XYZ file of C-alpha atoms in Angstrom:
700
model
C 278.262 21.698 -191.674
C 281.344 24.579 -191.961
C 280.600 28.338 -192.146
C 284.409 29.080 -192.321
C 285.688 31.453 -194.561
C 289.281 32.679 -194.271
C 289.401 36.745 -193.818
C 292.366 38.547 -195.432
C 293.557 39.162 -192.110
C 293.833 35.173 -191.619
C 295.691 34.530 -194.825
C 298.160 37.766 -194.331
C 298.901 35.906 -191.017
C 302.471 34.135 -190.973
C 300.052 30.659 -189.513
C 296.700 29.238 -190.716
C 294.387 30.638 -188.386
C 292.004 27.273 -188.159
C 288.289 27.710 -186.943
C 286.561 26.686 -183.504
C 284.054 24.575 -185.471
C 287.241 22.635 -187.157
C 289.134 21.769 -183.910
C 285.814 20.786 -182.063
C 285.079 18.220 -185.133
C 288.009 16.639 -184.893
C 289.563 16.740 -181.003
C 291.476 13.409 -181.525
C 293.530 14.978 -184.505
C 294.169 17.797 -183.080
C 297.852 17.178 -183.167
C 297.726 16.847 -187.055
C 295.638 19.978 -187.276
C 298.856 21.903 -185.724
C 301.926 20.313 -187.733
C 299.161 21.221 -190.894
C 298.968 24.887 -189.687
C 302.389 24.983 -189.691
C 302.925 23.789 -193.117
C 303.219 25.493 -196.222
C 302.327 28.870 -197.371
C 299.654 30.245 -195.172
C 298.118 32.195 -198.187
C 297.967 28.717 -200.080
C 296.515 26.655 -197.160
C 293.688 29.583 -196.815
C 293.148 29.797 -200.537
C 292.347 26.274 -200.499
C 290.090 26.631 -197.518
C 288.302 28.671 -198.921
C 287.567 26.796 -201.978
C 286.445 24.179 -200.133
C 284.559 25.740 -197.443
C 282.737 27.378 -200.579
C 281.062 23.713 -201.108
C 279.392 23.557 -197.935
C 275.517 24.441 -197.495
C 273.491 24.383 -194.744
C 271.491 21.923 -196.193
C 274.512 19.718 -197.180
C 275.216 16.707 -195.109
C 278.153 17.508 -192.725
C 281.367 16.024 -192.750
C 283.499 14.494 -189.874
C 286.427 16.026 -188.952
C 288.678 12.846 -190.142
C 286.727 13.695 -193.514
C 287.949 17.016 -193.733
C 291.217 16.550 -192.866
C 291.933 14.226 -195.345
C 289.873 16.402 -198.185
C 292.388 19.482 -197.161
C 295.465 17.144 -197.083
C 295.323 14.996 -199.325
C 296.927 14.599 -203.024
C 293.147 14.220 -204.100
C 292.869 18.110 -202.700
C 295.930 18.990 -204.383
C 293.963 18.548 -207.660
C 290.474 20.291 -206.561
C 292.983 23.529 -205.706
C 293.871 23.403 -209.291
C 290.443 22.943 -210.873
C 286.890 24.618 -210.240
C 284.860 23.668 -207.142
C 280.909 22.935 -208.204
C 277.508 22.405 -206.957
C 275.464 20.119 -208.294
C 271.739 20.546 -209.067
C 270.590 18.883 -206.700
C 272.948 20.242 -203.914
C 271.310 23.845 -204.153
C 268.366 24.563 -202.251
C 265.445 23.446 -203.879
C 262.842 26.308 -205.452
C 259.968 25.416 -203.311
C 261.847 25.979 -200.020
C 263.343 29.681 -201.809
C 260.826 32.565 -200.603
C 261.545 35.915 -201.740
C 259.696 38.781 -199.914
C 259.618 42.910 -200.457
C 259.261 45.154 -197.166
C 256.755 47.882 -198.312
C 255.646 50.930 -196.406
C 255.476 54.675 -195.718
C 258.282 56.075 -194.338
C 258.458 55.787 -190.879
C 256.356 52.641 -190.384
C 258.929 50.274 -189.193
C 260.205 48.245 -191.987
C 263.594 48.568 -191.094
C 263.273 48.066 -187.697
C 261.019 44.922 -188.673
C 264.054 43.273 -190.852
C 266.177 43.568 -188.192
C 264.047 41.469 -185.646
C 263.523 39.022 -188.308
C 267.487 39.166 -188.988
C 268.060 38.668 -185.185
C 265.434 35.972 -184.361
C 266.762 33.922 -187.322
C 270.363 33.976 -185.124
C 272.209 36.603 -187.058
C 274.499 38.820 -184.703
C 273.746 42.488 -185.342
C 275.607 44.356 -182.756
C 273.335 47.554 -183.365
C 269.629 48.741 -184.496
C 269.000 50.131 -188.097
C 271.493 47.278 -189.646
C 270.009 47.700 -192.664
C 270.383 51.251 -193.348
C 274.375 50.589 -193.916
C 274.617 54.143 -196.039
C 276.046 57.355 -194.169
C 273.327 59.622 -195.623
C 270.936 56.899 -194.129
C 272.447 56.613 -190.891
C 272.407 60.462 -189.860
C 268.753 60.905 -191.359
C 267.414 57.910 -190.416
C 265.257 57.096 -193.554
C 266.328 54.277 -195.850
C 267.665 55.520 -199.320
C 268.376 52.636 -201.215
C 267.026 48.775 -201.392
C 268.762 46.456 -200.073
C 268.569 42.616 -199.475
C 269.258 40.298 -197.335
C 268.767 36.425 -196.382
C 267.406 34.074 -193.550
C 267.152 31.046 -192.823
C 263.955 29.636 -190.898
C 262.996 25.740 -190.022
C 259.600 24.843 -190.193
C 257.787 23.487 -187.669
C 257.994 20.200 -189.440
C 261.863 20.811 -189.780
C 261.273 21.949 -193.241
C 264.166 24.515 -193.752
C 263.153 27.327 -196.147
C 265.249 30.121 -197.474
C 263.351 33.472 -197.253
C 265.475 36.592 -199.363
C 264.412 39.730 -198.058
C 264.439 43.017 -199.748
C 263.970 46.119 -197.142
C 262.637 49.447 -199.495
C 262.871 52.814 -199.085
C 259.540 54.444 -197.709
C 259.865 58.279 -198.978
C 258.365 59.095 -202.116
C 261.448 60.873 -203.764
C 263.468 57.047 -203.611
C 259.937 55.036 -205.259
C 261.898 54.507 -208.002
C 263.950 51.749 -206.147
C 260.588 50.375 -204.595
C 259.467 49.944 -208.570
C 263.004 48.601 -209.629
C 263.237 45.570 -206.613
C 259.150 44.534 -207.209
C 260.058 42.384 -210.690
C 262.713 40.430 -208.087
C 260.383 38.921 -205.532
C 257.267 37.146 -205.697
C 255.191 38.418 -202.455
C 255.467 41.798 -200.705
C 254.499 42.542 -196.530
C 252.739 45.331 -196.656
C 253.635 47.414 -193.273
C 251.010 49.894 -191.868
C 251.105 52.000 -188.312
C 248.595 51.098 -186.810
C 248.301 54.296 -185.619
C 248.396 57.169 -188.768
C 246.715 54.239 -190.930
C 247.399 54.269 -194.548
C 249.271 56.903 -196.141
C 250.364 58.337 -199.238
C 253.268 56.222 -199.943
C 251.254 52.863 -198.645
C 248.872 54.090 -201.709
C 251.669 53.701 -204.396
C 253.461 51.034 -203.798
C 250.712 49.178 -202.782
C 249.143 50.014 -206.440
C 252.334 49.202 -207.594
C 252.676 45.487 -206.188
C 248.672 44.523 -207.060
C 249.848 46.087 -210.626
C 251.795 43.175 -210.804
C 250.080 40.814 -209.555
C 251.543 39.741 -206.431
C 249.166 38.984 -203.000
C 250.083 41.165 -200.079
C 249.945 40.378 -196.338
C 249.144 42.798 -194.657
C 251.651 43.999 -190.622
C 249.485 46.009 -188.647
C 253.331 47.628 -187.201
C 253.133 49.061 -183.446
C 249.602 47.975 -182.035
C 251.431 48.257 -178.374
C 251.098 52.259 -178.427
C 248.107 53.353 -176.538
C 247.156 55.401 -179.696
C 246.542 52.822 -182.285
C 243.157 51.792 -184.423
C 243.628 48.557 -185.296
C 240.202 48.208 -186.293
C 239.541 51.233 -187.744
C 242.714 50.825 -189.871
C 242.092 47.733 -190.695
C 238.764 49.122 -192.236
C 240.595 51.767 -194.141
C 243.117 48.918 -195.586
C 239.988 47.371 -197.223
C 238.596 50.192 -198.756
C 242.099 51.599 -200.075
C 242.633 47.441 -201.762
C 239.160 47.707 -203.103
C 240.166 51.733 -204.934
C 243.314 50.572 -205.858
C 241.034 47.368 -207.795
C 242.386 44.301 -205.927
C 241.444 40.994 -207.248
C 239.118 38.547 -205.183
C 242.438 36.772 -204.853
C 244.491 39.862 -203.191
C 241.349 41.373 -201.298
C 241.579 38.432 -199.157
C 245.305 39.537 -197.685
C 246.233 37.849 -194.169
C 247.408 39.921 -191.411
C 249.536 40.016 -188.632
C 249.881 42.294 -185.406
C 253.007 43.470 -184.476
C 255.842 45.442 -182.860
C 259.041 45.698 -184.650
C 260.278 47.671 -181.725
C 259.471 44.997 -179.132
C 259.897 42.079 -181.519
C 257.130 40.100 -181.802
C 254.312 39.361 -184.297
C 250.405 37.647 -183.482
C 247.763 36.339 -185.725
C 245.232 37.949 -183.106
C 245.249 40.106 -180.568
C 244.490 37.801 -177.790
C 247.253 35.326 -178.713
C 250.674 35.588 -176.766
C 253.059 37.825 -177.788
C 256.616 36.029 -177.966
C 258.606 36.789 -181.092
C 258.476 36.734 -184.869
C 257.529 33.221 -185.573
C 253.598 33.519 -186.870
C 255.251 36.038 -189.372
C 257.676 33.604 -190.484
C 255.089 31.129 -190.643
C 252.877 33.180 -192.735
C 255.483 33.906 -194.857
C 256.444 30.788 -195.915
C 252.341 30.102 -196.507
C 251.093 33.245 -198.205
C 253.910 33.858 -200.648
C 254.264 31.601 -203.504
C 257.978 30.090 -204.537
C 259.738 31.348 -207.716
C 257.862 29.745 -210.502
C 260.952 29.074 -212.699
C 262.676 26.060 -214.623
C 265.606 25.392 -213.703
C 266.872 22.752 -216.480
C 265.715 26.269 -218.823
C 268.907 27.968 -219.957
C 270.766 31.076 -217.878
C 268.428 34.737 -217.387
C 268.609 37.353 -215.049
C 267.320 40.587 -214.865
C 269.977 43.007 -213.164
C 267.917 44.792 -210.526
C 271.214 46.439 -208.587
C 274.221 47.517 -209.463
C 277.328 47.482 -206.828
C 280.835 48.457 -206.928
C 283.641 46.492 -205.564
C 287.619 47.861 -205.459
C 288.631 44.307 -206.232
C 285.752 42.864 -208.809
C 284.529 45.628 -210.283
C 281.025 45.202 -211.149
C 278.402 43.350 -209.203
C 274.832 42.949 -210.785
C 272.132 41.987 -208.321
C 269.175 40.044 -209.371
C 267.076 37.077 -209.088
C 267.855 33.925 -211.636
C 264.761 33.987 -213.925
C 266.108 30.607 -215.667
C 268.571 28.096 -215.484
C 271.714 27.178 -213.286
C 274.979 29.508 -213.231
C 278.356 28.585 -212.368
C 281.996 30.159 -212.074
C 283.662 30.275 -215.464
C 280.358 29.845 -217.774
C 280.383 32.415 -220.843
C 277.258 35.023 -220.044
C 276.235 38.171 -222.171
C 274.726 41.219 -221.046
C 271.726 42.019 -223.284
C 270.005 45.901 -223.406
C 266.238 46.530 -222.809
C 265.941 46.952 -227.058
C 267.912 43.412 -227.101
C 271.223 44.565 -228.396
C 274.375 42.551 -226.925
C 276.765 44.937 -224.777
C 279.364 42.583 -223.971
C 280.540 39.019 -223.242
C 281.991 37.542 -220.617
C 282.647 34.743 -218.196
C 281.281 34.576 -214.589
C 283.794 35.561 -212.148
C 282.302 35.159 -208.530
C 278.951 34.752 -207.575
C 277.361 35.794 -204.386
C 274.730 34.981 -201.806
C 273.312 36.669 -199.116
C 273.511 35.237 -195.767
C 272.281 37.688 -193.375
C 274.635 40.769 -193.211
C 277.281 38.808 -195.334
C 277.669 38.344 -198.775
C 278.452 34.172 -199.222
C 280.812 33.060 -202.542
C 279.718 29.797 -204.034
C 280.475 28.268 -206.965
C 277.237 27.839 -209.112
C 273.641 29.245 -208.198
C 270.255 28.182 -210.067
C 266.815 29.680 -210.359
C 264.756 31.545 -208.010
C 267.428 32.466 -205.489
C 268.532 36.517 -205.339
C 272.207 36.605 -205.990
C 275.050 39.396 -207.205
C 277.149 38.043 -210.321
C 280.285 39.409 -211.287
C 282.236 38.894 -214.937
C 280.758 41.667 -217.305
C 281.302 45.517 -216.672
C 279.113 47.728 -219.360
C 275.553 45.884 -218.480
C 273.051 48.895 -216.520
C 270.075 48.525 -214.858
C 267.441 46.532 -216.295
C 270.196 44.767 -218.721
C 269.449 41.163 -218.742
C 272.936 38.673 -217.747
C 271.740 35.311 -220.152
C 273.160 32.030 -221.806
C 274.966 32.996 -224.869
C 271.957 31.764 -226.903
C 269.733 33.961 -226.077
C 268.243 36.878 -227.773
C 265.675 37.878 -225.881
C 265.982 40.483 -222.905
C 263.846 40.024 -219.979
C 260.927 42.326 -219.441
C 261.383 45.180 -217.009
C 258.613 47.440 -215.286
C 257.870 51.018 -216.481
C 259.113 53.394 -214.280
C 257.103 56.321 -213.472
C 258.700 59.292 -214.917
C 260.977 62.273 -212.732
C 258.687 65.268 -212.257
C 261.286 67.726 -211.454
C 264.873 68.761 -212.596
C 267.527 70.784 -211.598
C 271.174 72.257 -213.466
C 274.319 70.904 -212.492
C 277.564 72.858 -213.299
C 280.418 74.004 -212.678
C 281.430 76.110 -209.783
C 282.336 79.593 -211.325
C 282.959 81.718 -208.263
C 285.279 83.610 -206.423
C 286.484 80.661 -203.874
C 286.077 78.113 -207.165
C 288.928 75.852 -206.397
C 289.777 76.392 -202.947
C 287.684 73.947 -201.230
C 287.024 70.649 -203.404
C 289.326 68.166 -205.909
C 286.502 67.514 -208.411
C 285.954 70.663 -210.287
C 285.281 70.171 -214.151
C 282.490 69.674 -216.001
C 284.133 66.668 -217.917
C 284.723 65.323 -213.865
C 281.085 66.423 -212.825
C 279.369 64.666 -216.388
C 281.058 60.969 -215.388
C 279.968 61.065 -211.660
C 276.345 61.791 -213.196
C 276.678 59.026 -215.809
C 277.694 56.689 -213.127
C 274.548 57.399 -211.038
C 272.346 57.185 -213.615
C 273.697 53.558 -214.595
C 272.308 52.673 -211.456
C 269.611 54.638 -210.280
C 266.788 54.395 -212.757
C 264.465 57.217 -211.572
C 267.293 59.810 -213.202
C 267.570 61.668 -216.157
C 270.937 62.940 -216.626
C 270.738 65.518 -219.845
C 274.041 67.339 -221.230
C 273.859 70.993 -222.644
C 274.666 72.177 -226.135
C 278.182 73.381 -224.411
C 278.307 70.433 -222.568
C 279.173 72.563 -219.723
C 275.961 71.842 -217.639
C 273.834 69.530 -217.242
C 270.027 69.006 -216.452
C 269.094 66.181 -213.822
C 265.651 65.240 -213.893
C 264.520 63.142 -210.478
C 261.471 62.402 -208.116
C 261.878 65.422 -205.876
C 264.039 67.745 -203.872
C 265.193 65.354 -201.287
C 266.621 62.607 -204.052
C 268.054 65.106 -205.619
C 269.299 66.629 -202.652
C 270.984 63.500 -201.711
C 272.361 62.968 -204.766
C 274.287 66.398 -203.965
C 275.255 65.702 -200.462
C 276.707 62.108 -201.766
C 278.968 64.362 -204.588
C 279.806 67.232 -202.218
C 281.517 64.332 -199.825
C 283.486 62.627 -202.648
C 284.668 66.157 -203.058
C 283.132 68.044 -205.999
C 282.679 71.720 -206.499
C 279.495 72.830 -208.515
C 276.874 75.356 -208.575
C 273.242 73.891 -208.859
C 270.061 75.481 -209.980
C 266.383 76.196 -208.507
C 264.436 73.239 -208.809
C 261.814 73.488 -212.342
C 258.996 71.115 -212.826
C 259.266 68.801 -216.073
C 256.072 69.990 -217.945
C 254.960 67.520 -221.095
C 253.077 68.478 -224.553
C 249.900 65.464 -225.270
C 247.588 66.449 -227.883
C 248.715 70.219 -228.188
C 247.989 70.753 -224.381
C 250.901 71.756 -221.792
C 250.154 69.460 -218.839
C 252.314 69.507 -215.134
C 252.527 66.819 -212.438
C 250.203 66.766 -210.090
C 250.670 65.293 -206.274
C 248.413 63.820 -203.570
C 249.545 65.583 -200.515
C 248.435 63.874 -197.014
C 248.465 66.656 -194.096
C 248.595 65.924 -190.082
C 248.462 68.860 -187.983
C 246.694 70.280 -185.133
C 242.946 71.710 -185.278
C 244.119 74.782 -184.630
C 246.477 75.237 -187.979
C 244.109 74.077 -190.413
C 242.940 77.621 -191.173
C 246.413 78.569 -192.501
C 247.612 75.007 -194.125
C 244.074 75.257 -196.152
C 244.647 78.738 -197.009
C 248.657 78.939 -198.188
C 248.033 75.748 -200.376
C 244.247 77.433 -202.094
C 247.119 79.384 -203.195
C 249.281 76.960 -204.977
C 246.273 75.989 -206.636
C 245.870 72.952 -204.713
C 242.328 71.382 -204.591
C 240.972 69.917 -201.185
C 239.778 66.131 -201.870
C 238.813 65.140 -197.990
C 239.162 66.790 -194.450
C 238.807 64.582 -191.320
C 239.137 65.210 -187.599
C 240.046 62.645 -185.129
C 240.219 64.131 -181.699
C 242.862 67.102 -181.269
C 244.740 66.189 -184.756
C 242.956 66.471 -188.379
C 244.151 65.039 -191.933
C 243.879 67.087 -194.783
C 244.080 65.179 -198.256
C 244.355 67.821 -200.940
C 245.934 67.261 -205.125
C 248.348 69.789 -205.899
C 250.484 70.797 -208.655
C 254.578 70.087 -208.086
C 255.487 73.641 -208.318
C 253.111 74.236 -206.167
C 255.498 71.802 -203.238
C 258.409 74.038 -204.147
C 259.914 75.486 -200.975
C 256.502 74.628 -199.300
C 258.141 72.226 -196.331
C 259.968 74.777 -194.472
C 257.112 77.292 -194.759
C 254.226 74.668 -193.551
C 256.910 73.967 -190.206
C 256.877 77.813 -189.700
C 253.458 77.646 -189.936
C 252.752 74.192 -187.831
C 255.866 75.288 -185.376
C 257.190 72.260 -186.125
C 253.917 70.369 -185.318
C 252.778 68.516 -188.650
C 253.505 65.873 -191.418
C 253.544 66.440 -194.997
C 253.578 63.930 -197.215
C 253.324 63.858 -200.982
C 253.063 61.116 -203.638
C 252.991 61.053 -207.647
C 249.546 60.961 -208.874
C 249.665 61.943 -212.640
C 249.458 64.727 -214.570
C 246.586 67.274 -215.405
C 246.216 71.080 -217.570
C 248.070 73.720 -216.595
C 246.724 75.175 -213.822
C 248.153 79.110 -214.088
C 250.637 81.011 -212.428
C 251.252 81.017 -209.154
C 251.884 84.059 -206.697
C 255.345 84.910 -205.246
C 255.503 84.196 -201.662
C 259.259 84.979 -200.761
C 260.930 88.936 -200.531
C 264.339 89.691 -202.006
C 267.508 89.171 -200.777
C 270.245 90.761 -199.174
C 273.013 90.925 -201.841
C 276.603 91.797 -200.985
C 278.681 94.202 -202.784
C 282.444 95.253 -203.018
C 285.212 92.954 -202.855
C 286.320 89.505 -201.402
C 286.575 89.229 -197.891
C 285.622 88.393 -194.656
C 282.211 89.440 -193.032
C 282.933 91.810 -190.180
C 281.139 92.057 -186.875
C 280.414 96.520 -187.674
C 278.956 95.621 -191.136
C 276.636 93.122 -190.301
C 275.518 94.787 -187.039
C 274.347 97.603 -189.605
C 272.841 95.293 -192.069
C 270.752 93.592 -189.561
C 268.126 95.722 -189.297
C 267.498 95.286 -192.907
C 266.080 91.691 -192.624
C 267.257 88.016 -191.787
C 270.956 87.306 -191.945
C 272.570 83.816 -193.064
C 276.309 84.292 -192.179
C 277.936 85.060 -188.913
C 281.064 87.278 -188.735
C 284.575 86.204 -190.097
C 283.050 84.064 -192.918
C 284.186 84.379 -196.529
C 282.243 86.290 -198.913
C 281.854 88.461 -202.630
C 280.022 90.404 -204.643
C 276.700 88.868 -205.902
C 276.837 86.531 -202.562
C 273.637 86.433 -200.900
C 273.912 86.874 -197.251
C 270.174 87.114 -195.950
C 266.323 88.098 -196.825
C 265.304 91.189 -196.978
C 262.315 92.250 -194.965
C 260.863 94.190 -198.041
C 259.865 92.891 -201.902
C 262.913 93.259 -203.657
C 266.916 92.823 -203.812
C 269.102 95.536 -201.529
C 272.602 95.254 -201.802
C 274.784 96.044 -198.454
C 278.482 95.784 -197.782
C 279.259 93.144 -195.697
C 282.894 93.550 -195.392
C 282.708 97.040 -194.235
C 285.396 97.959 -191.231
C 284.958 100.482 -188.515
C 287.067 103.210 -189.603
C 290.473 103.565 -187.086
C 292.307 107.302 -185.778
C 294.353 107.774 -183.511
C 291.860 110.366 -181.720
C 290.720 109.405 -177.962
C 287.201 109.257 -176.751
C 286.113 109.026 -173.721
C 282.793 107.216 -174.796
C 283.664 103.340 -175.095
C 283.076 101.386 -178.099
C 279.555 99.535 -178.452
C 279.400 95.681 -177.479
C 278.367 94.273 -180.539
C 275.287 91.466 -180.599
C 274.054 89.851 -182.978
C 271.147 87.941 -183.584
C 271.706 84.325 -184.774
C 271.654 83.641 -188.005
C 269.028 81.295 -190.345
C 270.698 77.766 -190.329
C 269.411 75.943 -193.642
C 270.036 72.521 -194.557
C 270.494 71.311 -198.229
C 267.426 70.628 -198.787
C 266.062 73.743 -197.058
C 268.609 75.893 -199.533
C 267.049 74.333 -202.475
C 263.473 75.325 -201.410
C 264.653 78.704 -200.854
C 266.882 80.068 -204.079
C 265.444 82.400 -206.658
C 265.102 81.833 -210.405
C 268.145 84.139 -210.675
C 270.016 82.521 -207.903
C 271.998 79.669 -207.635
C 273.565 77.478 -204.671
C 277.325 77.030 -204.875
C 278.507 73.823 -203.376
C 281.634 72.622 -202.135
C 283.563 70.222 -199.662
C 282.803 72.536 -196.721
C 280.931 75.264 -197.681
C 276.642 76.119 -198.759
C 276.351 79.875 -200.908
C 272.987 81.318 -202.114
C 274.654 83.506 -204.500
C 272.764 85.412 -207.965
C 273.743 83.620 -211.149
C 275.309 86.950 -212.301
C 277.775 88.165 -209.908
C 278.495 91.856 -211.510
C 275.452 94.067 -210.327
C 275.264 96.255 -213.130
C 274.683 93.424 -215.537
C 272.062 91.975 -212.892
C 270.263 95.577 -213.194
C 270.259 95.644 -216.934
C 269.224 92.038 -217.328
C 266.273 93.250 -215.362
C 265.293 96.261 -217.392
C 265.685 93.636 -220.331
C 263.037 91.647 -218.992
C 260.681 94.466 -218.254
C 260.899 95.445 -221.724
């Protein structure tokens, strides 16, 4: 078995670097190897070795060292180099030996840590923890944002080699579209549940989607080694949850594994030895069915995810639903409505092995692969043989619930801190995002200068804004608003199920605040010094509440919510935010002297020396209504001497807000200015006289 893949570094060296495995297999032929390594261009040799190595599979019969040498340095190998090597259907992993499973759970219940241990104990060298969270924002925030696929091989007790394709999914409700999208690609799910917290809002959401597709979940009770774990109680809650979601008798008979993903062990009962993840691997092999596909059929694959490669272009990920696919085969892309968008030839096929993408020359139905060769396909498109006329069905996605307007930055500092400034650049980036993220919708305004972006929540749109910001975009975004819909002449609004875990001393404040936001309490459960409260609240009632919730609970509480459905409009909400401290005067830098005079009037958002301009919000007023102040005012300098010393100005630290906090904070007449190095809240209309005129017109 040969696992060598020549890298660009190897191909660019003056001599071909041969793998250690190769030299150990052909010890008597080392002189010949050294001679061969010094002959011919290194690039052509690397290409030849790469094509020959691509044919090897972990379940194929390995070649001896002398056989490999004859293949590398014979006349037949030269002919093979000019032709495309291929695998036969018999050489592929049998469909019966493939398992496709998704790891689903609520946020912070241990999905990614569990996948780490599965990879480690299958022989993969990771080098760090949470390796599946490879995105920069994922590493910074400690959450999973994008669904990712990995693959491991597992040898059962009867020496059968199994290939397990594992999909790690996000746990946050705002990224629920990622979970809905990949469920069509798997044949089973592993539901991870924290043995202390029990089923949460996102647990209910992802389980409901899996049950609706007829998947049979297996349950992993994680963190059972914690002293606060409630194994028996959580088991009963899960049984009630399955029943309330309408699970079939077959789905109700779910197996349970008790695990500690952090420590790297799983058992079928609490009394068994705690050694490794083998019980979980065995349960996946026994419980998850193999793909029900036909490799003798024509090629069909539903695109589930799109990646970009600077050398290969768009790469389309999905599970092959029928037939086989070889490099050079003709294929077409069908839109969800059955129209052909493009046709071409397959240029590359990749399969996952651990953290790597391994190129192969042929793949068969049942496996999860990445394919290149067309450019205009999108998520939910069908890649298929030219004879296919009907697209594969795709899973429906829940509609977006909030919207924000993206527009060009027109502040006095526009163009100073970014490089992507125009509306065309913003439009192109948003349309590109909408192609890969099915939970987002982008609607252009009539003048083509602004774009309404709809998504699942403030966090999802905040991640998009932060990504664009790091790419060098400058833009202004409006405060989020709820997406209403009309049905039979009635106005409907989205409703969220809110689960709050707080200390007993905070329950009164939480109930009072959410009642003012039109929330209805559904359950109230005390457990020691903690209380779990479940509400049904309009989405607009939750906008801007997260920061207020942290203040009310002193950071000692958790709030989770997920989309529940639509219900009739519940009426207006009370305004809870105070007025703003709005800068007036000229463009300049804030001075300590001016901020010292402004500080008694409210909370400041800026420090001395920061850039300000007229219409920029520099703080929150202590009263209702906006207050105009001059933060650039400097102390008068005269030539009159005085015996009195200047006072040493000491300002309180300004209020620092994250991007998501600012999105939640801004008022209806304000926008958030986004640049690569700054975040500024400003009035939509910078001119103070026009703002007053608009206010009078609204009153009239």
